[in-house]
Structures are given as structure tokens and as C-alpha cells.
Amino acid sequence: MRTEDQRSVTRLALGVTGVFSLGLFLGWPLAVVGAVFTALFLQAPAALPLAAFAKLFVFSIGLMFISFLMSSILSPYPLVFLILVAIGIILSFMWSVSGAGVLPGVIALMGALMIPNLVLQSQDLALVLVYWIPLNLLFAGMVSTLMFLLIPAETQTAAQKKAVSSPDFDPHRRIVRMSLVTIPFAMAFFVSGASALLVLFFVALLSQQLAAMPAAGKTVAKSMLTANLLGAAVSIVCYEINVIAPVILTPILLCFFFCLSLGALGKSQAPLAAAAGSAITTALIVYGGSVAPFSDEADVKSITRVMQVAGAAIFVIIAYVVVDEFWPEKKRQTAQCS
């Protein structure tokens, strides 16, 4: 492994574990979300510029409050409420495709999915979420910036060259594709009365990851399914170790180990390398959501979490394959005979 790759993996493992550990020690709400944000920040080739992060933080605060207010006002009207959710999802995809990036798109989807869902359960809890999502984002950004300072990336110019990509795609077509995949899941989730917020967070991540991989549907579906199976397997193994040694140091060491291992896998030439990044976020959501806070029913929580995430992943991935078959990323060109 190249020296730069080693530094990148170390930066990722230390940063994510730092946020994950502090979340356990302090018991703050949504610490798992903060750890996932940190993983997304640290998988980038260079630190997010301060001005860009400030805009992202202000955007998250404004979005969460607007989502809370709109959801609170319209919650007594189920049909209008569901239409609002669908519009929020479409606007989130429009924002992401316009050049905002994956993380702003994920945050927008969290505002469109998680806040309205929690408003239906408890407006007080929804207001807690409104505050804690931006706070977790702020802390993740601070830790990520610190890690890039302590373990610098390669020169800024080279990193930017790697980060820049200009895929040839039709933005309107991609918005339609992502909406056709995500809106049916959201409608089924809300109508069924489900309340697993981390599943909605997972779907927000998965939707953006699928959008960032506009290859053939079955190829991408296989890759994403592999990533989520790998992440779920890692989380189950970690939980079983946690059962054997139920002390707070165990999840901290396990988090560091699986971030280090999966990060190294992602930098390798192994067949599963492409799945490593997504596997880290899946493992954080499934395992982190099961051990924080600790509970005597953590075993049930762990199994339930795996089943919830697996069901969401299968639904979204199958929907993606179906949409790709009838509405591909690029229009199929008919051959003309001359």
C-alpha cells in the first residue's frame, strides 16, 4: 500500500473512532450519525474548505427548522403531508444533482425524511433532532479538519485533480431515476407507521451512493448489495464480540479495527475493494445503533437493526434495477439502418 493510502486509512480510522467514542462516553443523541458524517468527510481526498463547511452547516440548520415547521403545520392532513415529503425528496435530489455534492444531498434527504417521520411521533423529539443533526455535523467537520491537519493529505492540487469528475449525464433524468427509487420506499415507510429513523438515514445514504455510481443497473446493484452484506456481516461479528466483552472499551476498539480493516480493503486491489467505503457506513449504522446506548435487549436490537437495514437495502436496490431497465441513466440510442 502506498504511503498516502496508509495515511488516508489511518486518518479515517482515528477520526471516525474518535467521534464514535465520544458519543459513547457523553451519550449524546445521534452520535452514530456524527460518526457516519465523519466517515464521509474523511473518505474525501482533501479537507473540506472552511467556507464550504460553514455554508453546509448553515444550510443544515435552516433546512431542519423549515422541515420541522412545515411538517408540524401539515401533520394533521395525511395526504398533503405525504405530498410534502415527496416534494422534499425531489428537491433534495435537485439540490444534490445541481453540484452541491453527496453530503449536502444526504442532509437534505434527512430533512425530507427523518424530521417529518419524527414529527408524527413526537414534536418534542423532532425538535431535538432539529438541533442535534447540525451539531453532529459540526462536530464531525471539526474532527475531520483536525485529522487532515494532524495527518495531512497529498498536495492540494493533486487531491483536487482526483476529486474532480465531470460525468456526462442528464441531470433531469437522474432526478427522475432517484425519485422513482426513493419516493415509493418513503411512502410505504410513512403509511406503515414505521419509526426506525436510522433506516431512513441509511436510505438517504444509499440513494446518494447509487446516484454516484451511474453504471449498468445490475452491476451497481451487485456492488451495493455486496457492500451492505459486508457491512452487516462486520456489524454482527462486532456485536457478538461485544456480548463476550460488554465494556465500553470493546466497541471503541472494534470501531477502530473495522474502520482500519475496511479502509485498507478500499485501498487494495481486492475484488471487494469497491464495496469497502459503503460497508463502513453500513457497519456504523447497524452496529453503532445497537450498542449506543447499551441495553439488556441489545441482542434483539441488533438483529432487528440488521433486518430493517437489509429490507431497506433490498427494496431500494431492486427498485433501482427496475428503474434502470425502463429508465436508464442515458437514453438508449436506436440503431439506424442506412
mmCIF file of C-alpha atoms in Angstrom:
data_model
loop_
_atom_site.group_PDB
_atom_site.id
_atom_site.type_symbol
_atom_site.label_atom_id
_atom_site.label_comp_id
_atom_site.label_asym_id
_atom_site.label_seq_id
_atom_site.Cartn_x
_atom_site.Cartn_y
_atom_site.Cartn_z
ATOM 1 C CA MET A 1 0.000 0.000 0.000
ATOM 2 C CA ARG A 2 1.282 3.463 -0.890
ATOM 3 C CA THR A 3 2.284 5.829 1.906
ATOM 4 C CA GLU A 4 -0.541 8.238 1.022
ATOM 5 C CA ASP A 5 -3.044 5.382 1.177
ATOM 6 C CA GLN A 6 -1.736 4.367 4.603
ATOM 7 C CA ARG A 7 -2.124 7.931 5.837
ATOM 8 C CA SER A 8 -5.650 8.103 4.432
ATOM 9 C CA VAL A 9 -6.680 4.854 6.150
ATOM 10 C CA THR A 10 -5.149 5.924 9.467
ATOM 11 C CA ARG A 11 -6.863 9.315 9.242
ATOM 12 C CA LEU A 12 -10.210 7.635 8.587
ATOM 13 C CA ALA A 13 -9.898 5.097 11.415
ATOM 14 C CA LEU A 14 -8.760 7.619 14.040
ATOM 15 C CA GLY A 15 -11.313 10.277 13.085
ATOM 16 C CA VAL A 16 -14.360 8.005 12.945
ATOM 17 C CA THR A 17 -13.366 6.177 16.132
ATOM 18 C CA GLY A 18 -12.838 9.500 17.908
ATOM 19 C CA VAL A 19 -16.383 10.688 17.155
ATOM 20 C CA PHE A 20 -17.852 7.240 17.863
ATOM 21 C CA SER A 21 -16.007 7.021 21.215
ATOM 22 C CA LEU A 22 -17.002 10.480 22.413
ATOM 23 C CA GLY A 23 -20.596 9.693 21.501
ATOM 24 C CA LEU A 24 -20.472 6.630 23.761
ATOM 25 C CA PHE A 25 -18.767 8.441 26.653
ATOM 26 C CA LEU A 26 -21.008 11.511 26.554
ATOM 27 C CA GLY A 27 -24.195 9.709 25.497
ATOM 28 C CA TRP A 28 -25.203 12.427 23.051
ATOM 29 C CA PRO A 29 -28.135 11.944 20.632
ATOM 30 C CA LEU A 30 -27.434 10.751 17.073
ATOM 31 C CA ALA A 31 -23.719 10.117 17.698
ATOM 32 C CA VAL A 32 -23.873 7.349 15.073
ATOM 33 C CA VAL A 33 -24.940 9.941 12.516
ATOM 34 C CA GLY A 34 -21.956 12.067 13.526
ATOM 35 C CA ALA A 35 -19.628 9.089 13.007
ATOM 36 C CA VAL A 36 -21.086 8.482 9.535
ATOM 37 C CA PHE A 37 -20.670 12.167 8.649
ATOM 38 C CA THR A 38 -17.033 11.906 9.758
ATOM 39 C CA ALA A 39 -16.509 8.825 7.580
ATOM 40 C CA LEU A 40 -17.906 10.687 4.568
ATOM 41 C CA PHE A 41 -15.687 13.724 5.251
ATOM 42 C CA LEU A 42 -12.555 11.609 5.706
ATOM 43 C CA GLN A 43 -13.081 9.463 2.601
ATOM 44 C CA ALA A 44 -12.582 12.623 0.536
ATOM 45 C CA PRO A 45 -9.064 13.191 -0.867
ATOM 46 C CA ALA A 46 -8.748 16.580 0.866
ATOM 47 C CA ALA A 47 -10.314 18.517 3.729
ATOM 48 C CA LEU A 48 -13.497 20.452 3.015
ATOM 49 C CA PRO A 49 -12.645 24.186 2.789
ATOM 50 C CA LEU A 50 -13.781 26.190 5.811
ATOM 51 C CA ALA A 51 -16.097 28.430 3.758
ATOM 52 C CA ALA A 52 -17.785 25.401 2.172
ATOM 53 C CA PHE A 53 -18.244 23.754 5.567
ATOM 54 C CA ALA A 54 -19.725 26.945 7.053
ATOM 55 C CA LYS A 55 -22.279 27.059 4.216
ATOM 56 C CA LEU A 56 -23.085 23.373 4.760
ATOM 57 C CA PHE A 57 -23.607 23.912 8.498
ATOM 58 C CA VAL A 58 -25.874 26.953 7.986
ATOM 59 C CA PHE A 59 -27.758 25.046 5.282
ATOM 60 C CA SER A 60 -28.362 22.110 7.652
ATOM 61 C CA ILE A 61 -29.717 24.374 10.400
ATOM 62 C CA GLY A 62 -32.066 26.225 8.064
ATOM 63 C CA LEU A 63 -33.253 23.056 6.369
ATOM 64 C CA MET A 64 -34.034 21.237 9.621
ATOM 65 C CA PHE A 65 -36.065 24.141 11.017
ATOM 66 C CA ILE A 66 -38.009 24.622 7.770
ATOM 67 C CA SER A 67 -38.732 20.894 7.603
ATOM 68 C CA PHE A 68 -39.884 20.901 11.238
ATOM 69 C CA LEU A 69 -42.201 23.874 10.770
ATOM 70 C CA MET A 70 -43.750 22.594 7.533
ATOM 71 C CA SER A 71 -44.192 19.081 8.921
ATOM 72 C CA SER A 72 -45.764 20.365 12.159
ATOM 73 C CA ILE A 73 -48.243 22.529 10.259
ATOM 74 C CA LEU A 74 -49.272 19.827 7.773
ATOM 75 C CA SER A 75 -49.151 16.735 10.014
ATOM 76 C CA PRO A 76 -52.958 16.788 10.621
ATOM 77 C CA TYR A 77 -53.524 16.403 6.868
ATOM 78 C CA PRO A 78 -52.120 12.979 5.839
ATOM 79 C CA LEU A 79 -52.412 13.321 2.053
ATOM 80 C CA VAL A 80 -50.925 16.818 1.958
ATOM 81 C CA PHE A 81 -48.238 15.663 4.394
ATOM 82 C CA LEU A 82 -47.189 12.781 2.110
ATOM 83 C CA ILE A 83 -47.136 15.113 -0.884
ATOM 84 C CA LEU A 84 -44.854 17.423 1.129
ATOM 85 C CA VAL A 85 -42.493 14.504 1.827
ATOM 86 C CA ALA A 86 -42.405 13.560 -1.864
ATOM 87 C CA ILE A 87 -41.695 17.170 -2.866
ATOM 88 C CA GLY A 88 -38.941 17.337 -0.230
ATOM 89 C CA ILE A 89 -37.292 14.220 -1.662
ATOM 90 C CA ILE A 90 -37.387 15.603 -5.207
ATOM 91 C CA LEU A 91 -35.969 18.961 -4.070
ATOM 92 C CA SER A 92 -33.192 17.127 -2.215
ATOM 93 C CA PHE A 93 -32.190 15.292 -5.380
ATOM 94 C CA MET A 94 -32.349 18.510 -7.386
ATOM 95 C CA TRP A 95 -30.029 20.154 -4.853
ATOM 96 C CA SER A 96 -27.593 17.239 -4.962
ATOM 97 C CA VAL A 97 -27.514 16.936 -8.748
ATOM 98 C CA SER A 98 -27.054 20.696 -9.152
ATOM 99 C CA GLY A 99 -23.481 20.274 -7.915
ATOM 100 C CA ALA A 100 -23.970 20.526 -4.149
ATOM 101 C CA GLY A 101 -22.398 17.102 -3.605
ATOM 102 C CA VAL A 102 -23.219 13.841 -1.841
ATOM 103 C CA LEU A 103 -23.123 15.032 1.784
ATOM 104 C CA PRO A 104 -25.411 18.075 1.256
ATOM 105 C CA GLY A 105 -27.735 15.747 -0.629
ATOM 106 C CA VAL A 106 -27.768 13.303 2.285
ATOM 107 C CA ILE A 107 -28.507 16.125 4.743
ATOM 108 C CA ALA A 108 -31.330 17.390 2.534
ATOM 109 C CA LEU A 109 -32.820 13.897 2.410
ATOM 110 C CA MET A 110 -32.547 13.627 6.200
ATOM 111 C CA GLY A 111 -34.592 16.805 6.459
ATOM 112 C CA ALA A 112 -37.134 15.472 3.968
ATOM 113 C CA LEU A 113 -37.449 12.023 5.583
ATOM 114 C CA MET A 114 -36.358 11.923 9.225
ATOM 115 C CA ILE A 115 -37.838 15.158 10.572
ATOM 116 C CA PRO A 116 -41.357 14.565 9.138
ATOM 117 C CA ASN A 117 -41.331 10.966 10.389
ATOM 118 C CA LEU A 118 -40.426 12.021 13.920
ATOM 119 C CA VAL A 119 -42.957 14.896 13.895
ATOM 120 C CA LEU A 120 -45.686 12.257 13.508
ATOM 121 C CA GLN A 121 -44.398 10.525 16.652
ATOM 122 C CA SER A 122 -43.475 13.459 18.871
ATOM 123 C CA GLN A 123 -42.858 17.105 18.038
ATOM 124 C CA ASP A 124 -40.621 17.417 21.101
ATOM 125 C CA LEU A 125 -38.379 14.595 19.883
ATOM 126 C CA ALA A 126 -38.412 16.054 16.365
ATOM 127 C CA LEU A 127 -37.174 19.365 17.762
ATOM 128 C CA VAL A 128 -34.298 17.504 19.459
ATOM 129 C CA LEU A 129 -33.405 16.052 16.060
ATOM 130 C CA VAL A 130 -33.517 19.521 14.510
ATOM 131 C CA TYR A 131 -30.762 20.650 16.890
ATOM 132 C CA TRP A 132 -28.663 17.506 17.010
ATOM 133 C CA ILE A 133 -28.250 16.782 13.302
ATOM 134 C CA PRO A 134 -26.443 20.131 12.709
ATOM 135 C CA LEU A 135 -24.477 19.700 15.972
ATOM 136 C CA ASN A 136 -23.294 16.259 14.899
ATOM 137 C CA LEU A 137 -22.390 17.689 11.502
ATOM 138 C CA LEU A 138 -20.431 20.486 13.207
ATOM 139 C CA PHE A 139 -18.523 18.072 15.417
ATOM 140 C CA ALA A 140 -17.815 15.721 12.502
ATOM 141 C CA GLY A 141 -16.480 18.639 10.479
ATOM 142 C CA MET A 142 -14.242 19.803 13.326
ATOM 143 C CA VAL A 143 -12.796 16.339 13.896
ATOM 144 C CA SER A 144 -12.289 15.785 10.161
ATOM 145 C CA THR A 145 -10.466 19.106 9.790
ATOM 146 C CA LEU A 146 -8.291 18.244 12.789
ATOM 147 C CA MET A 147 -7.424 14.845 11.301
ATOM 148 C CA PHE A 148 -6.397 16.433 7.999
ATOM 149 C CA LEU A 149 -4.176 18.826 9.967
ATOM 150 C CA LEU A 150 -2.584 16.048 12.037
ATOM 151 C CA ILE A 151 -2.257 13.659 9.096
ATOM 152 C CA PRO A 152 -2.011 15.888 6.018
ATOM 153 C CA ALA A 153 -3.207 14.669 2.644
ATOM 154 C CA GLU A 154 -1.126 14.873 -0.509
ATOM 155 C CA THR A 155 -0.698 18.275 -2.097
ATOM 156 C CA GLN A 156 -3.964 20.140 -2.569
ATOM 157 C CA THR A 157 -3.599 20.330 -6.350
ATOM 158 C CA ALA A 158 -3.193 16.589 -6.765
ATOM 159 C CA ALA A 159 -6.043 15.838 -4.401
ATOM 160 C CA GLN A 160 -8.357 18.194 -6.229
ATOM 161 C CA LYS A 161 -7.492 16.576 -9.549
ATOM 162 C CA LYS A 162 -8.543 13.229 -8.111
ATOM 163 C CA ALA A 163 -11.723 14.644 -6.630
ATOM 164 C CA VAL A 164 -12.897 16.444 -9.723
ATOM 165 C CA SER A 165 -15.073 14.457 -12.044
ATOM 166 C CA SER A 166 -17.409 15.614 -14.740
ATOM 167 C CA PRO A 167 -19.633 12.696 -15.646
ATOM 168 C CA ASP A 168 -21.707 13.059 -18.755
ATOM 169 C CA PHE A 169 -25.277 12.665 -17.527
ATOM 170 C CA ASP A 170 -28.682 14.246 -17.904
ATOM 171 C CA PRO A 171 -29.457 15.861 -14.503
ATOM 172 C CA HIS A 172 -33.219 15.820 -15.053
ATOM 173 C CA ARG A 173 -33.115 12.149 -15.968
ATOM 174 C CA ARG A 174 -31.089 11.318 -12.853
ATOM 175 C CA ILE A 175 -33.516 13.233 -10.619
ATOM 176 C CA VAL A 176 -36.414 11.226 -12.046
ATOM 177 C CA ARG A 177 -34.499 7.960 -11.573
ATOM 178 C CA MET A 178 -33.611 8.664 -7.935
ATOM 179 C CA SER A 179 -37.132 9.867 -7.171
ATOM 180 C CA LEU A 180 -38.710 6.743 -8.666
ATOM 181 C CA VAL A 181 -36.488 4.637 -6.385
ATOM 182 C CA THR A 182 -36.785 6.604 -3.135
ATOM 183 C CA ILE A 183 -40.328 8.026 -3.071
ATOM 184 C CA PRO A 184 -42.121 4.619 -3.123
ATOM 185 C CA PHE A 185 -39.988 3.457 -0.178
ATOM 186 C CA ALA A 186 -40.723 6.661 1.742
ATOM 187 C CA MET A 187 -44.464 6.409 1.085
ATOM 188 C CA ALA A 188 -44.536 2.764 2.226
ATOM 189 C CA PHE A 189 -42.484 3.660 5.305
ATOM 190 C CA PHE A 190 -44.777 6.505 6.370
ATOM 191 C CA VAL A 191 -48.060 4.747 5.583
ATOM 192 C CA SER A 192 -46.991 1.631 7.533
ATOM 193 C CA GLY A 193 -46.270 3.756 10.594
ATOM 194 C CA ALA A 194 -42.635 2.623 10.833
ATOM 195 C CA SER A 195 -40.392 4.658 13.119
ATOM 196 C CA ALA A 196 -36.818 3.384 12.618
ATOM 197 C CA LEU A 197 -35.027 6.675 11.980
ATOM 198 C CA LEU A 198 -31.662 5.055 11.262
ATOM 199 C CA VAL A 199 -33.279 3.127 8.401
ATOM 200 C CA LEU A 200 -34.341 6.429 6.831
ATOM 201 C CA PHE A 201 -30.796 7.726 7.323
ATOM 202 C CA PHE A 202 -29.486 4.565 5.649
ATOM 203 C CA VAL A 203 -31.845 5.014 2.688
ATOM 204 C CA ALA A 204 -30.709 8.647 2.322
ATOM 205 C CA LEU A 205 -27.104 7.431 2.115
ATOM 206 C CA LEU A 206 -27.907 4.563 -0.214
ATOM 207 C CA SER A 207 -29.851 6.801 -2.610
ATOM 208 C CA GLN A 208 -26.896 9.159 -2.931
ATOM 209 C CA GLN A 209 -24.385 6.323 -3.308
ATOM 210 C CA LEU A 210 -26.442 4.762 -6.089
ATOM 211 C CA ALA A 211 -26.674 8.134 -7.828
ATOM 212 C CA ALA A 212 -22.895 8.455 -7.676
ATOM 213 C CA MET A 213 -22.477 5.089 -9.448
ATOM 214 C CA PRO A 214 -24.351 5.519 -12.726
ATOM 215 C CA ALA A 215 -23.116 2.303 -14.363
ATOM 216 C CA ALA A 216 -25.355 -0.506 -15.598
ATOM 217 C CA GLY A 217 -28.114 -1.234 -13.104
ATOM 218 C CA LYS A 218 -27.264 -4.856 -12.351
ATOM 219 C CA THR A 219 -23.564 -4.066 -11.958
ATOM 220 C CA VAL A 220 -24.236 -1.275 -9.473
ATOM 221 C CA ALA A 221 -26.886 -3.337 -7.672
ATOM 222 C CA LYS A 222 -24.437 -6.198 -7.203
ATOM 223 C CA SER A 223 -21.774 -3.810 -5.901
ATOM 224 C CA MET A 224 -24.119 -2.076 -3.436
ATOM 225 C CA LEU A 225 -25.606 -5.365 -2.249
ATOM 226 C CA THR A 226 -22.101 -6.712 -1.652
ATOM 227 C CA ALA A 227 -21.165 -3.569 0.286
ATOM 228 C CA ASN A 228 -24.208 -3.801 2.538
ATOM 229 C CA LEU A 229 -23.805 -7.526 3.128
ATOM 230 C CA LEU A 230 -20.170 -6.919 4.047
ATOM 231 C CA GLY A 231 -21.119 -4.090 6.412
ATOM 232 C CA ALA A 232 -23.898 -6.150 8.012
ATOM 233 C CA ALA A 233 -21.555 -9.128 8.477
ATOM 234 C CA VAL A 234 -18.945 -6.908 10.133
ATOM 235 C CA SER A 235 -21.556 -5.401 12.458
ATOM 236 C CA ILE A 236 -22.862 -8.837 13.505
ATOM 237 C CA VAL A 237 -19.350 -10.098 14.265
ATOM 238 C CA CYS A 238 -18.611 -6.926 16.240
ATOM 239 C CA TYR A 239 -21.813 -7.269 18.224
ATOM 240 C CA GLU A 240 -21.070 -10.897 19.140
ATOM 241 C CA ILE A 241 -17.639 -9.834 20.399
ATOM 242 C CA ASN A 242 -19.367 -7.077 22.343
ATOM 243 C CA VAL A 243 -21.577 -9.682 24.039
ATOM 244 C CA ILE A 244 -18.475 -11.582 25.183
ATOM 245 C CA ALA A 245 -16.780 -8.423 26.498
ATOM 246 C CA PRO A 246 -19.553 -5.922 27.409
ATOM 247 C CA VAL A 247 -17.350 -2.994 28.445
ATOM 248 C CA ILE A 248 -17.221 0.441 26.838
ATOM 249 C CA LEU A 249 -13.683 -0.107 25.540
ATOM 250 C CA THR A 250 -14.863 -3.018 23.356
ATOM 251 C CA PRO A 251 -16.976 -1.031 20.843
ATOM 252 C CA ILE A 252 -14.244 1.623 20.661
ATOM 253 C CA LEU A 253 -11.574 -0.909 19.735
ATOM 254 C CA LEU A 254 -13.937 -2.720 17.365
ATOM 255 C CA CYS A 255 -14.846 0.530 15.598
ATOM 256 C CA PHE A 256 -11.164 1.369 15.133
ATOM 257 C CA PHE A 257 -10.400 -2.136 13.877
ATOM 258 C CA PHE A 258 -13.198 -2.360 11.307
ATOM 259 C CA CYS A 259 -12.562 1.182 10.033
ATOM 260 C CA LEU A 260 -8.868 0.347 9.682
ATOM 261 C CA SER A 261 -9.561 -3.017 8.020
ATOM 262 C CA LEU A 262 -12.275 -1.814 5.634
ATOM 263 C CA GLY A 263 -10.308 1.342 4.866
ATOM 264 C CA ALA A 264 -7.279 -0.775 3.926
ATOM 265 C CA LEU A 265 -9.539 -3.040 1.857
ATOM 266 C CA GLY A 266 -10.791 0.002 -0.039
ATOM 267 C CA LYS A 267 -7.232 0.968 -0.983
ATOM 268 C CA SER A 268 -6.309 -2.547 -2.092
ATOM 269 C CA GLN A 269 -6.751 -4.340 -5.413
ATOM 270 C CA ALA A 270 -9.084 -6.966 -3.908
ATOM 271 C CA PRO A 271 -12.436 -7.714 -5.596
ATOM 272 C CA LEU A 272 -14.312 -6.278 -2.596
ATOM 273 C CA ALA A 273 -12.328 -3.007 -2.594
ATOM 274 C CA ALA A 274 -15.128 -1.011 -4.236
ATOM 275 C CA ALA A 275 -17.571 -2.098 -1.511
ATOM 276 C CA ALA A 276 -15.408 -1.070 1.445
ATOM 277 C CA GLY A 277 -16.488 2.577 1.738
ATOM 278 C CA SER A 278 -20.197 1.799 1.781
ATOM 279 C CA ALA A 279 -19.567 -1.142 4.116
ATOM 280 C CA ILE A 280 -18.079 1.241 6.705
ATOM 281 C CA THR A 281 -21.222 3.398 6.798
ATOM 282 C CA THR A 282 -23.477 0.318 6.949
ATOM 283 C CA ALA A 283 -21.450 -1.158 9.824
ATOM 284 C CA LEU A 284 -21.566 2.147 11.716
ATOM 285 C CA ILE A 285 -25.339 2.416 11.328
ATOM 286 C CA VAL A 286 -26.120 -1.207 12.233
ATOM 287 C CA TYR A 287 -23.528 -1.819 14.957
ATOM 288 C CA GLY A 288 -23.442 1.718 16.319
ATOM 289 C CA GLY A 289 -27.221 1.845 16.514
ATOM 290 C CA SER A 290 -27.215 -1.394 18.523
ATOM 291 C CA VAL A 291 -24.588 -0.572 21.151
ATOM 292 C CA ALA A 292 -25.264 3.080 21.840
ATOM 293 C CA PRO A 293 -26.704 3.223 24.364
ATOM 294 C CA PHE A 294 -26.065 -0.193 25.903
ATOM 295 C CA SER A 295 -29.150 -2.210 26.678
ATOM 296 C CA ASP A 296 -30.091 -5.590 28.120
ATOM 297 C CA GLU A 297 -32.090 -6.114 24.910
ATOM 298 C CA ALA A 298 -29.196 -5.197 22.650
ATOM 299 C CA ASP A 299 -29.255 -8.642 21.035
ATOM 300 C CA VAL A 300 -32.831 -8.115 19.869
ATOM 301 C CA LYS A 301 -31.963 -4.593 18.814
ATOM 302 C CA SER A 302 -29.003 -5.821 16.783
ATOM 303 C CA ILE A 303 -30.976 -8.491 14.936
ATOM 304 C CA THR A 304 -33.857 -6.094 14.319
ATOM 305 C CA ARG A 305 -31.498 -3.421 13.031
ATOM 306 C CA VAL A 306 -29.871 -5.846 10.588
ATOM 307 C CA MET A 307 -33.270 -6.973 9.300
ATOM 308 C CA GLN A 308 -34.508 -3.387 8.941
ATOM 309 C CA VAL A 309 -31.419 -2.243 7.039
ATOM 310 C CA ALA A 310 -31.382 -5.410 4.916
ATOM 311 C CA GLY A 311 -35.033 -4.943 3.990
ATOM 312 C CA ALA A 312 -34.465 -1.308 3.068
ATOM 313 C CA ALA A 313 -31.377 -2.163 1.016
ATOM 314 C CA ILE A 314 -33.133 -4.947 -0.899
ATOM 315 C CA PHE A 315 -36.149 -2.726 -1.616
ATOM 316 C CA VAL A 316 -34.063 0.200 -2.873
ATOM 317 C CA ILE A 317 -31.627 -1.917 -4.889
ATOM 318 C CA ILE A 318 -34.400 -3.918 -6.601
ATOM 319 C CA ALA A 319 -36.230 -0.669 -7.339
ATOM 320 C CA TYR A 320 -33.019 0.736 -8.817
ATOM 321 C CA VAL A 321 -32.613 -2.279 -11.129
ATOM 322 C CA VAL A 322 -36.242 -1.999 -12.284
ATOM 323 C CA VAL A 323 -35.938 1.742 -12.892
ATOM 324 C CA ASP A 324 -32.632 1.252 -14.710
ATOM 325 C CA GLU A 325 -34.301 -1.269 -17.004
ATOM 326 C CA PHE A 326 -37.119 1.067 -18.044
ATOM 327 C CA TRP A 327 -35.466 4.461 -17.450
ATOM 328 C CA PRO A 328 -31.679 4.056 -17.836
ATOM 329 C CA GLU A 329 -29.101 6.742 -16.972
ATOM 330 C CA LYS A 330 -28.679 7.504 -20.651
ATOM 331 C CA LYS A 331 -31.284 7.151 -23.350
ATOM 332 C CA ARG A 332 -30.768 4.063 -25.433
ATOM 333 C CA GLN A 333 -29.905 5.061 -28.929
ATOM 334 C CA THR A 334 -31.694 3.119 -31.620
ATOM 335 C CA ALA A 335 -29.525 1.948 -34.419
ATOM 336 C CA GLN A 336 -30.429 3.462 -37.746
ATOM 337 C CA CYS A 337 -30.119 1.378 -40.874
ATOM 338 C CA SER A 338 -28.886 3.065 -43.950
#
